[in-house]
Amino acid sequence: MPLVWGGLVPMAMAQNFTGSLQVEIVGLRDRTGDVCINLFDRADGFPHDREKARVRQCLPLAEQSEDAPIVVTFADLPVGSYAVSLFHDRNQDGVLNRGELGIPSEGFGFSNNAPVRTGPPKFGNAMVIVAGATPITVQVRYSLQ
């Protein structure tokens, strides 16, 4: 039987545990196109470099019931720190489109609803700890009309 001190599990044992991250996406203007979601397990590449995401996927919104919530679950994740970035890919071209000044013309969001000031948030601002079943909600924001 493993020994647990003060509720903490030694790191070697923690590597054997997995969790899940359930992401509810709210605030979509409509169900046109896709919602593309990226799960990062480190700061490198967050939030834009989809090639460096641990998991990336696009869900066709037309296949989702109009009144049902949009929920994406990432299962069997090693216990640890993760961050989510997503965008509403209305034209289904696989990229977050931007206007002339570089401002996103499609909706976007981050775990922890991390604030966007002069640029995208840092990994640490969007980070969530996954240890067991972890539900989060991401609010989609639109910069341009």
GROMACS .gro file of N, CA and C in nm:
model
  435
    1MET      N    1   0.085  -0.118   0.000
    1MET     CA    2   0.000   0.000   0.000
    1MET      C    3   0.089   0.124   0.000
    2PRO      N    4   0.066   0.222  -0.091
    2PRO     CA    5   0.152   0.340  -0.098
    2PRO      C    6   0.133   0.430   0.024
    3LEU      N    7   0.241   0.492   0.063
    3LEU     CA    8   0.238   0.585   0.175
    3LEU      C    9   0.207   0.724   0.125
    4VAL      N   10   0.118   0.793   0.193
    4VAL     CA   11   0.084   0.930   0.157
    4VAL      C   12   0.110   1.016   0.280
    5TRP      N   13   0.191   1.121   0.265
    5TRP     CA   14   0.223   1.212   0.375
    5TRP      C   15   0.146   1.340   0.358
    6GLY      N   16   0.067   1.373   0.456
    6GLY     CA   17  -0.003   1.502   0.456
    6GLY      C   18  -0.085   1.526   0.331
    7GLY      N   19  -0.135   1.419   0.269
    7GLY     CA   20  -0.218   1.436   0.150
    7GLY      C   21  -0.138   1.451   0.021
    8LEU      N   22  -0.006   1.455   0.029
    8LEU     CA   23   0.077   1.470  -0.091
    8LEU      C   24   0.123   1.334  -0.138
    9VAL      N   25   0.121   1.314  -0.267
    9VAL     CA   26   0.166   1.189  -0.326
    9VAL      C   27   0.304   1.213  -0.385
   10PRO      N   28   0.403   1.129  -0.355
   10PRO     CA   29   0.536   1.147  -0.413
   10PRO      C   30   0.530   1.155  -0.566
   11MET      N   31   0.617   1.235  -0.626
   11MET     CA   32   0.616   1.261  -0.771
   11MET      C   33   0.619   1.133  -0.853
   12ALA      N   34   0.698   1.035  -0.813
   12ALA     CA   35   0.706   0.911  -0.890
   12ALA      C   36   0.570   0.844  -0.897
   13MET      N   37   0.493   0.852  -0.789
   13MET     CA   38   0.360   0.793  -0.789
   13MET      C   39   0.263   0.878  -0.870
   14ALA      N   40   0.276   1.010  -0.863
   14ALA     CA   41   0.183   1.100  -0.932
   14ALA      C   42   0.187   1.079  -1.083
   15GLN      N   43   0.300   1.034  -1.136
   15GLN     CA   44   0.312   1.013  -1.279
   15GLN      C   45   0.221   0.902  -1.328
   16ASN      N   46   0.175   0.817  -1.238
   16ASN     CA   47   0.086   0.707  -1.275
   16ASN      C   48  -0.061   0.749  -1.276
   17PHE      N   49  -0.091   0.865  -1.221
   17PHE     CA   50  -0.229   0.911  -1.214
   17PHE      C   51  -0.263   0.993  -1.338
   18THR      N   52  -0.388   0.984  -1.379
   18THR     CA   53  -0.436   1.066  -1.491
   18THR      C   54  -0.561   1.140  -1.448
   19GLY      N   55  -0.593   1.240  -1.525
   19GLY     CA   56  -0.713   1.319  -1.502
   19GLY      C   57  -0.776   1.354  -1.633
   20SER      N   58  -0.879   1.435  -1.626
   20SER     CA   59  -0.946   1.482  -1.746
   20SER      C   60  -0.976   1.630  -1.731
   21LEU      N   61  -0.981   1.697  -1.843
   21LEU     CA   62  -1.015   1.839  -1.846
   21LEU      C   63  -1.138   1.855  -1.933
   22GLN      N   64  -1.246   1.901  -1.872
   22GLN     CA   65  -1.371   1.921  -1.944
   22GLN      C   66  -1.388   2.071  -1.967
   23VAL      N   67  -1.390   2.111  -2.094
   23VAL     CA   68  -1.396   2.252  -2.130
   23VAL      C   69  -1.535   2.283  -2.187
   24GLU      N   70  -1.609   2.368  -2.116
   24GLU     CA   71  -1.737   2.417  -2.168
   24GLU      C   72  -1.710   2.551  -2.236
   25ILE      N   73  -1.756   2.565  -2.359
   25ILE     CA   74  -1.732   2.685  -2.438
   25ILE      C   75  -1.862   2.765  -2.443
   26VAL      N   76  -1.857   2.889  -2.394
   26VAL     CA   77  -1.975   2.975  -2.390
   26VAL      C   78  -1.948   3.105  -2.464
   27GLY      N   79  -2.055   3.168  -2.510
   27GLY     CA   80  -2.042   3.301  -2.572
   27GLY      C   81  -2.024   3.301  -2.722
   28LEU      N   82  -2.040   3.187  -2.788
   28LEU     CA   83  -2.030   3.187  -2.934
   28LEU      C   84  -2.145   3.270  -2.992
   29ARG      N   85  -2.115   3.353  -3.088
   29ARG     CA   86  -2.219   3.436  -3.151
   29ARG      C   87  -2.318   3.354  -3.231
   30ASP      N   88  -2.268   3.247  -3.292
   30ASP     CA   89  -2.355   3.162  -3.374
   30ASP      C   90  -2.288   3.026  -3.388
   31ARG      N   91  -2.352   2.939  -3.459
   31ARG     CA   92  -2.299   2.803  -3.480
   31ARG      C   93  -2.250   2.786  -3.623
   32THR      N   94  -2.187   2.890  -3.675
   32THR     CA   95  -2.129   2.888  -3.809
   32THR      C   96  -1.984   2.843  -3.800
   33GLY      N   97  -1.940   2.757  -3.890
   33GLY     CA   98  -1.799   2.717  -3.896
   33GLY      C   99  -1.762   2.616  -3.790
   34ASP      N  100  -1.640   2.630  -3.737
   34ASP     CA  101  -1.583   2.538  -3.639
   34ASP      C  102  -1.542   2.614  -3.514
   35VAL      N  103  -1.523   2.541  -3.407
   35VAL     CA  104  -1.449   2.593  -3.293
   35VAL      C  105  -1.323   2.508  -3.285
   36CYS      N  106  -1.208   2.575  -3.287
   36CYS     CA  107  -1.078   2.506  -3.282
   36CYS      C  108  -1.018   2.527  -3.144
   37ILE      N  109  -0.982   2.417  -3.081
   37ILE     CA  110  -0.933   2.421  -2.944
   37ILE      C  111  -0.796   2.356  -2.937
   38ASN      N  112  -0.708   2.418  -2.859
   38ASN     CA  113  -0.571   2.372  -2.844
   38ASN      C  114  -0.541   2.354  -2.697
   39LEU      N  115  -0.482   2.241  -2.662
   39LEU     CA  116  -0.445   2.213  -2.524
   39LEU      C  117  -0.293   2.209  -2.516
   40PHE      N  118  -0.236   2.298  -2.433
   40PHE     CA  119  -0.091   2.305  -2.416
   40PHE      C  120  -0.054   2.253  -2.279
   41ASP      N  121   0.059   2.183  -2.271
   41ASP     CA  122   0.109   2.135  -2.142
   41ASP      C  123   0.239   2.205  -2.102
   42ARG      N  124   0.273   2.312  -2.174
   42ARG     CA  125   0.390   2.395  -2.141
   42ARG      C  126   0.376   2.530  -2.211
   43ALA      N  127   0.456   2.624  -2.168
   43ALA     CA  128   0.447   2.761  -2.221
   43ALA      C  129   0.494   2.770  -2.366
   44ASP      N  130   0.585   2.684  -2.406
   44ASP     CA  131   0.641   2.690  -2.541
   44ASP      C  132   0.529   2.675  -2.645
   45GLY      N  133   0.508   2.780  -2.723
   45GLY     CA  134   0.408   2.778  -2.829
   45GLY      C  135   0.273   2.834  -2.790
   46PHE      N  136   0.245   2.846  -2.661
   46PHE     CA  137   0.115   2.897  -2.618
   46PHE      C  138   0.104   3.045  -2.649
   47PRO      N  139  -0.005   3.094  -2.701
   47PRO     CA  140  -0.129   3.026  -2.734
   47PRO      C  141  -0.148   2.999  -2.883
   48HIS      N  142  -0.056   3.046  -2.968
   48HIS     CA  143  -0.081   3.046  -3.113
   48HIS      C  144  -0.024   2.929  -3.192
   49ASP      N  145   0.085   2.872  -3.147
   49ASP     CA  146   0.152   2.770  -3.228
   49ASP      C  147   0.084   2.635  -3.209
   50ARG      N  148  -0.016   2.608  -3.291
   50ARG     CA  149  -0.095   2.486  -3.280
   50ARG      C  150  -0.009   2.360  -3.295
   51GLU      N  151   0.102   2.370  -3.365
   51GLU     CA  152   0.191   2.255  -3.384
   51GLU      C  153   0.255   2.213  -3.252
   52LYS      N  154   0.265   2.303  -3.155
   52LYS     CA  155   0.327   2.271  -3.026
   52LYS      C  156   0.224   2.234  -2.921
   53ALA      N  157   0.097   2.235  -2.958
   53ALA     CA  158  -0.008   2.196  -2.863
   53ALA      C  159  -0.001   2.046  -2.839
   54ARG      N  160  -0.033   2.005  -2.718
   54ARG     CA  161  -0.038   1.862  -2.686
   54ARG      C  162  -0.151   1.797  -2.764
   55VAL      N  163  -0.265   1.865  -2.770
   55VAL     CA  164  -0.382   1.818  -2.845
   55VAL      C  165  -0.441   1.939  -2.916
   56ARG      N  166  -0.484   1.919  -3.040
   56ARG     CA  167  -0.554   2.025  -3.113
   56ARG      C  168  -0.664   1.960  -3.195
   57GLN      N  169  -0.777   2.025  -3.199
   57GLN     CA  170  -0.887   1.972  -3.278
   57GLN      C  171  -0.984   2.084  -3.312
   58CYS      N  172  -1.056   2.065  -3.421
   58CYS     CA  173  -1.160   2.157  -3.463
   58CYS      C  174  -1.292   2.079  -3.468
   59LEU      N  175  -1.395   2.137  -3.409
   59LEU     CA  176  -1.527   2.074  -3.406
   59LEU      C  177  -1.622   2.151  -3.495
   60PRO      N  178  -1.687   2.084  -3.590
   60PRO     CA  179  -1.787   2.151  -3.674
   60PRO      C  180  -1.908   2.190  -3.590
   61LEU      N  181  -1.938   2.318  -3.585
   61LEU     CA  182  -2.048   2.366  -3.502
   61LEU      C  183  -2.185   2.328  -3.558
   62ALA      N  184  -2.195   2.308  -3.688
   62ALA     CA  185  -2.323   2.271  -3.749
   62ALA      C  186  -2.372   2.136  -3.697
   63GLU      N  187  -2.279   2.052  -3.651
   63GLU     CA  188  -2.315   1.920  -3.600
   63GLU      C  189  -2.362   1.925  -3.454
   64GLN      N  190  -2.350   2.042  -3.390
   64GLN     CA  191  -2.389   2.059  -3.251
   64GLN      C  192  -2.533   2.110  -3.243
   65SER      N  193  -2.608   2.058  -3.148
   65SER     CA  194  -2.745   2.104  -3.127
   65SER      C  195  -2.742   2.253  -3.090
   66GLU      N  196  -2.832   2.329  -3.146
   66GLU     CA  197  -2.835   2.475  -3.127
   66GLU      C  198  -2.847   2.515  -2.980
   67ASP      N  199  -2.920   2.436  -2.901
   67ASP     CA  200  -2.940   2.474  -2.761
   67ASP      C  201  -2.853   2.395  -2.663
   68ALA      N  202  -2.772   2.304  -2.712
   68ALA     CA  203  -2.684   2.226  -2.624
   68ALA      C  204  -2.553   2.301  -2.602
   69PRO      N  205  -2.496   2.289  -2.482
   69PRO     CA  206  -2.366   2.351  -2.459
   69PRO      C  207  -2.257   2.281  -2.541
   70ILE      N  208  -2.155   2.353  -2.575
   70ILE     CA  209  -2.040   2.296  -2.645
   70ILE      C  210  -1.940   2.254  -2.537
   71VAL      N  211  -1.914   2.125  -2.528
   71VAL     CA  212  -1.822   2.072  -2.427
   71VAL      C  213  -1.722   1.981  -2.494
   72VAL      N  214  -1.594   2.004  -2.464
   72VAL     CA  215  -1.485   1.921  -2.515
   72VAL      C  216  -1.415   1.862  -2.394
   73THR      N  217  -1.394   1.731  -2.395
   73THR     CA  218  -1.326   1.665  -2.284
   73THR      C  219  -1.194   1.605  -2.332
   74PHE      N  220  -1.089   1.639  -2.262
   74PHE     CA  221  -0.957   1.580  -2.285
   74PHE      C  222  -0.937   1.477  -2.174
   75ALA      N  223  -0.934   1.349  -2.210
   75ALA     CA  224  -0.926   1.242  -2.112
   75ALA      C  225  -0.785   1.186  -2.102
   76ASP      N  226  -0.760   1.113  -1.997
   76ASP     CA  227  -0.633   1.042  -1.974
   76ASP      C  228  -0.512   1.135  -1.980
   77LEU      N  229  -0.523   1.252  -1.921
   77LEU     CA  230  -0.411   1.346  -1.916
   77LEU      C  231  -0.327   1.317  -1.792
   78PRO      N  232  -0.195   1.316  -1.805
   78PRO     CA  233  -0.112   1.306  -1.685
   78PRO      C  234  -0.142   1.425  -1.593
   79VAL      N  235  -0.141   1.401  -1.464
   79VAL     CA  236  -0.162   1.509  -1.368
   79VAL      C  237  -0.059   1.618  -1.396
   80GLY      N  238  -0.103   1.744  -1.404
   80GLY     CA  239  -0.011   1.853  -1.431
   80GLY      C  240  -0.080   1.981  -1.468
   81SER      N  241  -0.003   2.073  -1.523
   81SER     CA  242  -0.049   2.206  -1.560
   81SER      C  243  -0.079   2.212  -1.710
   82TYR      N  244  -0.192   2.272  -1.743
   82TYR     CA  245  -0.235   2.283  -1.883
   82TYR      C  246  -0.295   2.421  -1.907
   83ALA      N  247  -0.300   2.461  -2.032
   83ALA     CA  248  -0.367   2.585  -2.071
   83ALA      C  249  -0.438   2.561  -2.204
   84VAL      N  250  -0.554   2.623  -2.218
   84VAL     CA  251  -0.636   2.608  -2.338
   84VAL      C  252  -0.642   2.741  -2.412
   85SER      N  253  -0.628   2.734  -2.544
   85SER     CA  254  -0.660   2.847  -2.631
   85SER      C  255  -0.759   2.795  -2.734
   86LEU      N  256  -0.851   2.880  -2.774
   86LEU     CA  257  -0.948   2.838  -2.875
   86LEU      C  258  -0.989   2.957  -2.959
   87PHE      N  259  -1.046   2.927  -3.075
   87PHE     CA  260  -1.101   3.034  -3.158
   87PHE      C  261  -1.220   2.983  -3.237
   88HIS      N  262  -1.309   3.076  -3.271
   88HIS     CA  263  -1.429   3.047  -3.349
   88HIS      C  264  -1.392   3.067  -3.496
   89ASP      N  265  -1.362   2.959  -3.562
   89ASP     CA  266  -1.316   2.960  -3.701
   89ASP      C  267  -1.438   2.964  -3.794
   90ARG      N  268  -1.499   3.081  -3.806
   90ARG     CA  269  -1.624   3.094  -3.881
   90ARG      C  270  -1.609   3.054  -4.027
   91ASN      N  271  -1.493   3.085  -4.088
   91ASN     CA  272  -1.474   3.054  -4.230
   91ASN      C  273  -1.402   2.921  -4.253
   92GLN      N  274  -1.376   2.847  -4.149
   92GLN     CA  275  -1.317   2.713  -4.154
   92GLN      C  276  -1.185   2.706  -4.232
   93ASP      N  277  -1.101   2.809  -4.213
   93ASP     CA  278  -0.971   2.806  -4.281
   93ASP      C  279  -0.858   2.758  -4.189
   94GLY      N  280  -0.891   2.726  -4.062
   94GLY     CA  281  -0.793   2.670  -3.970
   94GLY      C  282  -0.702   2.769  -3.902
   95VAL      N  283  -0.726   2.899  -3.920
   95VAL     CA  284  -0.644   3.001  -3.855
   95VAL      C  285  -0.734   3.107  -3.792
   96LEU      N  286  -0.682   3.173  -3.688
   96LEU     CA  287  -0.751   3.286  -3.628
   96LEU      C  288  -0.727   3.407  -3.716
   97ASN      N  289  -0.829   3.447  -3.790
   97ASN     CA  290  -0.815   3.560  -3.882
   97ASN      C  291  -0.807   3.691  -3.805
   98ARG      N  292  -0.734   3.787  -3.864
   98ARG     CA  293  -0.711   3.917  -3.801
   98ARG      C  294  -0.738   4.029  -3.900
   99GLY      N  295  -0.771   4.145  -3.845
   99GLY     CA  296  -0.791   4.264  -3.927
   99GLY      C  297  -0.658   4.330  -3.958
  100GLU      N  298  -0.665   4.448  -4.019
  100GLU     CA  299  -0.544   4.519  -4.063
  100GLU      C  300  -0.447   4.550  -3.950
  101LEU      N  301  -0.498   4.579  -3.831
  101LEU     CA  302  -0.411   4.614  -3.718
  101LEU      C  303  -0.368   4.493  -3.636
  102GLY      N  304  -0.400   4.373  -3.684
  102GLY     CA  305  -0.363   4.252  -3.612
  102GLY      C  306  -0.464   4.210  -3.506
  103ILE      N  307  -0.574   4.281  -3.498
  103ILE     CA  308  -0.678   4.249  -3.400
  103ILE      C  309  -0.760   4.133  -3.455
  104PRO      N  310  -0.785   4.029  -3.374
  104PRO     CA  311  -0.863   3.914  -3.422
  104PRO      C  312  -1.001   3.954  -3.473
  105SER      N  313  -1.035   3.902  -3.590
  105SER     CA  314  -1.168   3.927  -3.647
  105SER      C  315  -1.262   3.809  -3.622
  106GLU      N  316  -1.211   3.705  -3.556
  106GLU     CA  317  -1.292   3.590  -3.516
  106GLU      C  318  -1.284   3.580  -3.363
  107GLY      N  319  -1.382   3.515  -3.303
  107GLY     CA  320  -1.384   3.500  -3.159
  107GLY      C  321  -1.270   3.413  -3.108
  108PHE      N  322  -1.228   3.437  -2.984
  108PHE     CA  323  -1.119   3.362  -2.924
  108PHE      C  324  -1.141   3.352  -2.774
  109GLY      N  325  -1.069   3.261  -2.709
  109GLY     CA  326  -1.080   3.248  -2.565
  109GLY      C  327  -0.964   3.168  -2.508
  110PHE      N  328  -0.949   3.180  -2.375
  110PHE     CA  329  -0.840   3.113  -2.305
  110PHE      C  330  -0.892   3.056  -2.173
  111SER      N  331  -0.829   2.949  -2.127
  111SER     CA  332  -0.863   2.897  -1.996
  111SER      C  333  -0.840   3.007  -1.892
  112ASN      N  334  -0.911   2.996  -1.782
  112ASN     CA  335  -0.913   3.099  -1.676
  112ASN      C  336  -0.968   3.231  -1.728
  113ASN      N  337  -1.021   3.231  -1.851
  113ASN     CA  338  -1.064   3.356  -1.914
  113ASN      C  339  -0.958   3.463  -1.894
  114ALA      N  340  -0.833   3.420  -1.916
  114ALA     CA  341  -0.716   3.505  -1.895
  114ALA      C  342  -0.731   3.635  -1.973
  115PRO      N  343  -0.701   3.747  -1.909
  115PRO     CA  344  -0.720   3.876  -1.974
  115PRO      C  345  -0.624   3.899  -2.091
  116VAL      N  346  -0.675   3.971  -2.189
  116VAL     CA  347  -0.596   4.010  -2.305
  116VAL      C  348  -0.575   4.161  -2.293
  117ARG      N  349  -0.452   4.201  -2.285
  117ARG     CA  350  -0.424   4.344  -2.272
  117ARG      C  351  -0.358   4.393  -2.401
  118THR      N  352  -0.228   4.400  -2.405
  118THR     CA  353  -0.159   4.445  -2.526
  118THR      C  354  -0.120   4.328  -2.614
  119GLY      N  355  -0.155   4.209  -2.573
  119GLY     CA  356  -0.126   4.089  -2.650
  119GLY      C  357  -0.190   3.971  -2.581
  120PRO      N  358  -0.168   3.852  -2.634
  120PRO     CA  359  -0.229   3.734  -2.574
  120PRO      C  360  -0.174   3.708  -2.434
  121PRO      N  361  -0.248   3.635  -2.352
  121PRO     CA  362  -0.200   3.605  -2.216
  121PRO      C  363  -0.082   3.509  -2.218
  122LYS      N  364  -0.010   3.508  -2.110
  122LYS     CA  365   0.099   3.412  -2.090
  122LYS      C  366   0.040   3.280  -2.041
  123PHE      N  367   0.115   3.173  -2.059
  123PHE     CA  368   0.074   3.040  -2.015
  123PHE      C  369   0.031   3.042  -1.868
  124GLY      N  370   0.109   3.106  -1.784
  124GLY     CA  371   0.081   3.109  -1.640
  124GLY      C  372  -0.053   3.171  -1.606
  125ASN      N  373  -0.097   3.268  -1.685
  125ASN     CA  374  -0.226   3.333  -1.660
  125ASN      C  375  -0.344   3.244  -1.700
  126ALA      N  376  -0.321   3.153  -1.793
  126ALA     CA  377  -0.427   3.066  -1.842
  126ALA      C  378  -0.417   2.925  -1.784
  127MET      N  379  -0.316   2.899  -1.704
  127MET     CA  380  -0.287   2.764  -1.655
  127MET      C  381  -0.393   2.713  -1.558
  128VAL      N  382  -0.428   2.586  -1.576
  128VAL     CA  383  -0.514   2.515  -1.481
  128VAL      C  384  -0.442   2.386  -1.442
  129ILE      N  385  -0.466   2.343  -1.320
  129ILE     CA  386  -0.407   2.219  -1.270
  129ILE      C  387  -0.509   2.107  -1.293
  130VAL      N  388  -0.465   2.002  -1.361
  130VAL     CA  389  -0.550   1.885  -1.382
  130VAL      C  390  -0.502   1.776  -1.288
  131ALA      N  391  -0.591   1.738  -1.198
  131ALA     CA  392  -0.566   1.629  -1.104
  131ALA      C  393  -0.703   1.568  -1.074
  132GLY      N  394  -0.740   1.472  -1.151
  132GLY     CA  395  -0.876   1.418  -1.143
  132GLY      C  396  -0.962   1.484  -1.250
  133ALA      N  397  -1.092   1.481  -1.231
  133ALA     CA  398  -1.184   1.543  -1.327
  133ALA      C  399  -1.188   1.693  -1.300
  134THR      N  400  -1.148   1.773  -1.399
  134THR     CA  401  -1.138   1.917  -1.383
  134THR      C  402  -1.226   1.987  -1.486
  135PRO      N  403  -1.337   2.049  -1.443
  135PRO     CA  404  -1.421   2.123  -1.535
  135PRO      C  405  -1.383   2.272  -1.539
  136ILE      N  406  -1.381   2.330  -1.658
  136ILE     CA  407  -1.358   2.475  -1.672
  136ILE      C  408  -1.457   2.529  -1.774
  137THR      N  409  -1.475   2.660  -1.773
  137THR     CA  410  -1.558   2.729  -1.871
  137THR      C  411  -1.472   2.834  -1.939
  138VAL      N  412  -1.479   2.839  -2.073
  138VAL     CA  413  -1.405   2.939  -2.149
  138VAL      C  414  -1.506   3.028  -2.220
  139GLN      N  415  -1.496   3.157  -2.196
  139GLN     CA  416  -1.582   3.257  -2.258
  139GLN      C  417  -1.517   3.303  -2.389
  140VAL      N  418  -1.591   3.290  -2.499
  140VAL     CA  419  -1.542   3.336  -2.629
  140VAL      C  420  -1.562   3.488  -2.635
  141ARG      N  421  -1.457   3.559  -2.678
  141ARG     CA  422  -1.461   3.705  -2.690
  141ARG      C  423  -1.444   3.744  -2.835
  142TYR      N  424  -1.508   3.851  -2.872
  142TYR     CA  425  -1.499   3.903  -3.009
  142TYR      C  426  -1.448   4.047  -3.000
  143SER      N  427  -1.341   4.077  -3.072
  143SER     CA  428  -1.282   4.211  -3.070
  143SER      C  429  -1.348   4.302  -3.173
  144LEU      N  430  -1.370   4.250  -3.291
  144LEU     CA  431  -1.426   4.330  -3.400
  144LEU      C  432  -1.568   4.286  -3.429
  145GLN      N  433  -1.647   4.379  -3.473
  145GLN     CA  434  -1.788   4.346  -3.504
  145GLN      C  435  -1.800   4.280  -3.636
   0.00000   0.00000   0.00000
